[in-house]
Short mmCIF file of C-alpha atoms in Angstrom, two decimals:
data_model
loop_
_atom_site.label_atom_id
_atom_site.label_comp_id
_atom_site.label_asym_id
_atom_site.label_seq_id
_atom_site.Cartn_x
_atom_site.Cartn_y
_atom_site.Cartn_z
CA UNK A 1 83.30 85.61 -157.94
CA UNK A 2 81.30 88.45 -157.63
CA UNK A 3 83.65 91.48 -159.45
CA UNK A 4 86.40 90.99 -161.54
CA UNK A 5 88.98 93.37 -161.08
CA UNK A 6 88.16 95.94 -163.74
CA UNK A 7 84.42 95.82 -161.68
CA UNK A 8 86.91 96.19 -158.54
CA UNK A 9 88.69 99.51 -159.84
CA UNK A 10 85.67 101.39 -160.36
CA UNK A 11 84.89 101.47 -156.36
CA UNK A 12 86.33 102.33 -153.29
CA UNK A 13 87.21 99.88 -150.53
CA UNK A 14 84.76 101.34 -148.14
CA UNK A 15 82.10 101.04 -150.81
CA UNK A 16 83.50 97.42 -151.18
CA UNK A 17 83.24 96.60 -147.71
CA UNK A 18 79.62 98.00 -147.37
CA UNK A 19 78.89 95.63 -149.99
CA UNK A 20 79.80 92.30 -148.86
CA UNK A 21 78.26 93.37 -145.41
CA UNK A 22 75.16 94.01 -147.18
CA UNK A 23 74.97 90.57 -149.30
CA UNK A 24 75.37 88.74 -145.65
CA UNK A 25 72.97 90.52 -144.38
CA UNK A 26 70.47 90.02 -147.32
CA UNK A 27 71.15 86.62 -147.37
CA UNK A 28 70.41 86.32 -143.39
CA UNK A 29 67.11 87.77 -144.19
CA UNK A 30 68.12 90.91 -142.03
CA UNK A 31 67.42 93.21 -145.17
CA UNK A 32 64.25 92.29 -145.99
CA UNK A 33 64.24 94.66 -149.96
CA UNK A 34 67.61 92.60 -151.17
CA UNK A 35 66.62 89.32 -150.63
CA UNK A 36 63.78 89.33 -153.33
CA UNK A 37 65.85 89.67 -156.16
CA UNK A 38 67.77 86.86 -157.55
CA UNK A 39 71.08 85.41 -156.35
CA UNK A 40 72.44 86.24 -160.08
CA UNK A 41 71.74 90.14 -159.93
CA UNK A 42 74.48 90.06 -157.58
CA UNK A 43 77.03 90.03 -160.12
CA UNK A 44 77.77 93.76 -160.63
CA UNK A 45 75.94 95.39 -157.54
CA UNK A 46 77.17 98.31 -154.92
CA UNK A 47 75.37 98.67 -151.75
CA UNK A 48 75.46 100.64 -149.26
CA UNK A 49 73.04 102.98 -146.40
CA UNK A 50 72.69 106.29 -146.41
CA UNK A 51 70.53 107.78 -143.89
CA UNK A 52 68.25 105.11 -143.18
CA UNK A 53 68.05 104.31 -147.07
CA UNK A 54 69.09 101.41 -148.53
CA UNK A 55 70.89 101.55 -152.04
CA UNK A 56 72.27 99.79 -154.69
CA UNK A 57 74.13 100.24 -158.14
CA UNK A 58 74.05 97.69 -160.89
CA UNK A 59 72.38 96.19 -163.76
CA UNK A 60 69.56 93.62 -164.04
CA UNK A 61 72.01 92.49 -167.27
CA UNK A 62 74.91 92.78 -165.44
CA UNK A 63 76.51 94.99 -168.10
CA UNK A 64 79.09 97.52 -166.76
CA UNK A 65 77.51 100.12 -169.25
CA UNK A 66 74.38 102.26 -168.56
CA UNK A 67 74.88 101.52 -165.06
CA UNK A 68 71.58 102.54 -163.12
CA UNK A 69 71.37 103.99 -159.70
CA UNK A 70 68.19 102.35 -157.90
CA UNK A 71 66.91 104.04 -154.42
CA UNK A 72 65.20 101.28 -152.26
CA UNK A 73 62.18 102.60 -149.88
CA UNK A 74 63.27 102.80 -146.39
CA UNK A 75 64.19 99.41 -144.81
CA UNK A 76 61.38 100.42 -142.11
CA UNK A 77 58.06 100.01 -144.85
CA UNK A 78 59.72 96.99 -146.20
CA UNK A 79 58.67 94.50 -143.50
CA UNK A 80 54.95 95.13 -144.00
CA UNK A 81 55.53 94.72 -147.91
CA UNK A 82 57.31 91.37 -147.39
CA UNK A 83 54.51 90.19 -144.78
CA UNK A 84 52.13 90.48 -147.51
CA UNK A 85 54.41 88.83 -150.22
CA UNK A 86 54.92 85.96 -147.91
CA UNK A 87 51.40 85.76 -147.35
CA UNK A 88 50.34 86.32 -151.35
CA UNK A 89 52.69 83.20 -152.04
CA UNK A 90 51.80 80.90 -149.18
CA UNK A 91 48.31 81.08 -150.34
CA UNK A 92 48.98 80.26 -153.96
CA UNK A 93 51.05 77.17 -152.98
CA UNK A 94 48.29 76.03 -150.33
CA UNK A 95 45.88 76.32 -152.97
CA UNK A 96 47.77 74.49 -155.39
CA UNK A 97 50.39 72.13 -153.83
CA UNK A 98 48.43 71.23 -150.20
CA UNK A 99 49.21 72.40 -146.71
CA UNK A 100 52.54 70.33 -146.34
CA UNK A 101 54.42 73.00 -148.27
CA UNK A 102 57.15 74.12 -146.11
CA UNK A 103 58.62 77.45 -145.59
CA UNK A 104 61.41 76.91 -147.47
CA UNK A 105 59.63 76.21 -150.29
CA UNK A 106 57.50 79.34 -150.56
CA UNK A 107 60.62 81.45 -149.97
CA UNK A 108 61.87 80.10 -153.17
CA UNK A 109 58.62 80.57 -154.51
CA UNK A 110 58.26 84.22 -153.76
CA UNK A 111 62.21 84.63 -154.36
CA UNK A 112 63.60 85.48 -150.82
CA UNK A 113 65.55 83.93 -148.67
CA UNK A 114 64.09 81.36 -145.41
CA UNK A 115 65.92 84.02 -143.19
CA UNK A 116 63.78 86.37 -144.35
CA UNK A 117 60.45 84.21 -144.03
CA UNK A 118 61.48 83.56 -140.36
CA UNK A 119 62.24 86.69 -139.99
CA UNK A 120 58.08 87.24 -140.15
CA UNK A 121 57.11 84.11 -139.85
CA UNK A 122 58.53 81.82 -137.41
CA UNK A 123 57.03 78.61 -138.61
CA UNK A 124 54.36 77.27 -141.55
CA UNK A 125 51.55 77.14 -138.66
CA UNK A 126 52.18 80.74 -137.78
CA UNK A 127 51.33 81.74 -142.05
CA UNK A 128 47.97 79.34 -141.45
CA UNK A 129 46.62 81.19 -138.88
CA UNK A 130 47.46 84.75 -140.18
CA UNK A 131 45.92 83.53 -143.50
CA UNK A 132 43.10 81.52 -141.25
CA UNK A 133 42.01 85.20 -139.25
CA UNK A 134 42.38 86.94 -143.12
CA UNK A 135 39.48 84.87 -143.76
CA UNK A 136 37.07 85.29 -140.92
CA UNK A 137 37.96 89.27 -141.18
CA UNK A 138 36.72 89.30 -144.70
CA UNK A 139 33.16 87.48 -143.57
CA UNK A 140 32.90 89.94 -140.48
CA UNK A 141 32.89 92.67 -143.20
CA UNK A 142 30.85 91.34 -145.33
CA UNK A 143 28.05 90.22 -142.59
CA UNK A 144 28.64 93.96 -141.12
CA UNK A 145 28.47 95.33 -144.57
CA UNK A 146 24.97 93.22 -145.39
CA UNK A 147 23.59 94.34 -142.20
CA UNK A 148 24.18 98.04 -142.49
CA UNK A 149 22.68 97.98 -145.72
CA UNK A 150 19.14 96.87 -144.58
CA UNK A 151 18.78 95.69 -148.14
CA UNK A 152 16.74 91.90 -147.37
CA UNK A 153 15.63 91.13 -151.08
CA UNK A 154 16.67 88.22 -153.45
CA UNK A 155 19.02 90.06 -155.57
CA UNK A 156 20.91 91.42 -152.51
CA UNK A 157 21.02 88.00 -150.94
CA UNK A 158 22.56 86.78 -154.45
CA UNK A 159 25.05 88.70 -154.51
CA UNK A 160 25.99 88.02 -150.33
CA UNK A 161 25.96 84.06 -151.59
CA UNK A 162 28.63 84.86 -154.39
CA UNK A 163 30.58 86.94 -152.44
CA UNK A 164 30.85 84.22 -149.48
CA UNK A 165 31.81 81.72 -151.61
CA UNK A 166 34.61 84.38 -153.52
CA UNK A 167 35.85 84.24 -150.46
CA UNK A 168 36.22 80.80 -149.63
CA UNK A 169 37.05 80.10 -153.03
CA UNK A 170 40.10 82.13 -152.50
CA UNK A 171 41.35 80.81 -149.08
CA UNK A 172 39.96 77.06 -150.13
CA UNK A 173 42.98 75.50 -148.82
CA UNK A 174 41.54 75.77 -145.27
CA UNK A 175 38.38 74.26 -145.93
CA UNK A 176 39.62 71.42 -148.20
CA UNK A 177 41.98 70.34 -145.25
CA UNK A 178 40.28 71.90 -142.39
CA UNK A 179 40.10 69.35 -140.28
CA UNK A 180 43.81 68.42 -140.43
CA UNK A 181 44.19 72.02 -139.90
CA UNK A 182 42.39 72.00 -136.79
CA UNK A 183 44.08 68.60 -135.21
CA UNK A 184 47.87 70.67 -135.99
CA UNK A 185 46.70 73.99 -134.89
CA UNK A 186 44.59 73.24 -131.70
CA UNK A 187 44.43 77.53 -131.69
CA UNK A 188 42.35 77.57 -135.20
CA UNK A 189 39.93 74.78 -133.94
CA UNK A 190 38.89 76.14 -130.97
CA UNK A 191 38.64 80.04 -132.34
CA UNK A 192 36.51 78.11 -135.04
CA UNK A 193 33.62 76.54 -132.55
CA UNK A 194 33.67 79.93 -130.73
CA UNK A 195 33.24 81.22 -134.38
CA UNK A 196 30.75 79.53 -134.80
CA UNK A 197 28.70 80.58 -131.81
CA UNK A 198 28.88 84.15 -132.64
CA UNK A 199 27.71 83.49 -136.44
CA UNK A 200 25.06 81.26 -135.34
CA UNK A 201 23.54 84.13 -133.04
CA UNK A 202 24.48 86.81 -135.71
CA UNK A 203 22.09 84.61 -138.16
CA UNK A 204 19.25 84.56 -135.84
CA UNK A 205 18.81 88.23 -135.38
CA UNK A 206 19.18 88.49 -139.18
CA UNK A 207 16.40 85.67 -139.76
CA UNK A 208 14.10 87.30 -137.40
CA UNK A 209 14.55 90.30 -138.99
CA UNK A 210 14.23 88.94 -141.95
CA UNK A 211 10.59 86.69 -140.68
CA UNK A 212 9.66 90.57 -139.12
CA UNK A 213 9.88 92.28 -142.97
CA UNK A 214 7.83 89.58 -144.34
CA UNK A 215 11.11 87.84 -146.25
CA UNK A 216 10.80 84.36 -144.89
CA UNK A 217 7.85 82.31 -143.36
CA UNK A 218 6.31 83.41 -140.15
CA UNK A 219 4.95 80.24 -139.49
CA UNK A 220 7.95 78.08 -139.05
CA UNK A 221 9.22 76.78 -135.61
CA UNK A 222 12.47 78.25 -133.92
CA UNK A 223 13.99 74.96 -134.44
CA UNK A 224 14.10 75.63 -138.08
CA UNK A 225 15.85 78.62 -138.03
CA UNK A 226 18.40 76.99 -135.87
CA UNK A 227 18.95 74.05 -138.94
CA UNK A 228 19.04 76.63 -141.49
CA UNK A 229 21.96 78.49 -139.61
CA UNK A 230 23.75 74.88 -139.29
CA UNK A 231 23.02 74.25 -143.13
CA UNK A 232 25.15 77.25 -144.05
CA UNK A 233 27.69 76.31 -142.18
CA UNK A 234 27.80 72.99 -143.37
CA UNK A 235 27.13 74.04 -147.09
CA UNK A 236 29.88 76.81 -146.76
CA UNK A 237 32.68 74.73 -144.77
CA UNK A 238 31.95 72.00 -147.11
CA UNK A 239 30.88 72.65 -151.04
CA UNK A 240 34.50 72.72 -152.25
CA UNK A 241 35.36 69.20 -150.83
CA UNK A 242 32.22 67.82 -153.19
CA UNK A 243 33.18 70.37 -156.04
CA UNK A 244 36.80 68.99 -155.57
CA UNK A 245 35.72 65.81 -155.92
CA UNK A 246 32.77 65.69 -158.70
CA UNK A 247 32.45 69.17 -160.12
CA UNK A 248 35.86 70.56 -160.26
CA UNK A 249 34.52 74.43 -161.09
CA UNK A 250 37.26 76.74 -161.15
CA UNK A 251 36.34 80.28 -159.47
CA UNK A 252 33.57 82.64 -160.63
CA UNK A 253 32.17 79.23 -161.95
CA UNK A 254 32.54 77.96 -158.66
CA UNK A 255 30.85 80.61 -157.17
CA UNK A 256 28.02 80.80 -159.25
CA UNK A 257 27.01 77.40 -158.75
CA UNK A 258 27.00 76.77 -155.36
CA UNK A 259 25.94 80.65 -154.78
CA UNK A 260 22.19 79.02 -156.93
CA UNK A 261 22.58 75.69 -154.67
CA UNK A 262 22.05 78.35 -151.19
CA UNK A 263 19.69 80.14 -152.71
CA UNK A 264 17.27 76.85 -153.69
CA UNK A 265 18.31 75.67 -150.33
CA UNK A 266 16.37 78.69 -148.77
CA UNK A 267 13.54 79.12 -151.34
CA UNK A 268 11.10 76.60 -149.24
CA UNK A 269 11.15 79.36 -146.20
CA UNK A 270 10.38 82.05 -148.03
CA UNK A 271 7.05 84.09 -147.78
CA UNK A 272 6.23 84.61 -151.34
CA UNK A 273 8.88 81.93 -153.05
CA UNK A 274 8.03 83.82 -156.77
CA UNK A 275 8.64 87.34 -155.44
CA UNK A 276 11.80 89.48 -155.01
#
């Protein structure tokens, strides 16, 4: 029972009404703001709109005294908020739980209702790819951030390695279980070899430019060049499976370590392996 009858006095029938459309909505997932709070603040709430505004009376406590009046953003900003909440979750429980977490359970996680997932995201593939093309955005900015800098000396370079693996760090759930990934979302695999093909080519202009400033070796084949782009990607697809399995480093740490493992992987090619 949501109001006992003194609750019931203290409001007006249309105000009544307004509510109980507004709790099926909410609970529909059609208003995206109600559905992240708890099924018990409920209790002693009033809803209703108001020029495009959402609002609600009541009391976290749900104590009919020092009743608060709360103003909700527009209902039209909410969706992006939500996206992001959805996203924020899914990530923590693929990180933590495995890719077979369903939608269901990260609504319950984040504290909003399936209705409202759907209502964003129509299926647990559909938060893998978003969270898939969130990672390969944050390497295109840091490759376009690298290049525009022109900075090609060791300590730069350092901190590119840490900062790749930040990144992967964060989103690890795709690379631990990329490849079942890839077999359940045919989509990801194939943007992934085309991926590929652009990186590979972005690498080569960067190691000849690289060769040109006197960085690396100028006396090394073409074919080696081509290895050392495949090494990264195998290195970077791959280090958390071994670190999963044998060193079990837990962020920064992470990072740090295999961020020393590229950089000894490289030190061979370089011109003057004791310089800067």
């Amino acid at each position: 029972m949501l109001f006992s009858s003194t609750h019931l006095r203290k409001y007006s029938l249309p105000q009544i009404l307004t509510f109980s459309l507004c709790t099926s909505l909410a609970f529909e997932g059609l208003l995206p703001h109600v559905t992240s709070y708890n099924v018990g603040d409920w209790g002693d709430v009033i809803a209703y709109f108001s020029g495009g505004v959402f609002y609600y009376y009541g009391h976290q406590n749900l104590s009919i005294k020092n009743w608060e009046i709360h103003k909700i953003e527009k209902i039209v900003n909410e969706p992006m908020d939500t996206k992001e909440k959805i996203l924020n979750g899914a990530l923590e429980l693929y990180n933590s739980k495995g890719i077979n977490v369903s939608t269901r359970h990260i609504a319950a996680h984040i504290s909003i209702s399936p209705g409202n997932l759907h209502y964003h995201f129509k299926h647990t593939d559909d938060i893998v790819k978003e969270l898939y093309n969130r990672l390969v955005a944050a390497f295109d900015e840091l490759i376009k951030d690298f290049k525009q800098s022109g900075a090609i000396d060791r300590e730069s370079l350092k901190s590119v390695y840490l900062q790749s693996f930040s990144i992967e760090y964060k989103y690890r759930f795709i690379l631990l279980n990329f490849v079942e990934i890839g077999k359940r979302v045919p989509s990801i695999q194939a943007a992934y070899r085309e991926l590929v093909k652009r990186r590979k080519a972005e690498f080569a202009l960067i190691f000849r430019k690289m060769v040109s400033v006197g960085y690396f070796r100028s006396d090394l084949p073409n074919e080696i060049w081509e290895s050392l782009a495949t090494t990264f990607f195998i290195l970077g697809d791959f280090w958390l499976s071994h670190n999963e399995l044998i060193d079990k480093l837990k962020e920064y740490e992470a990072a740090v370590a295999y961020s020393k493992l590229m950089e000894y992987t490289i030190l061979p090619l370089l011109a003057d392996p004791n310089g800067s």
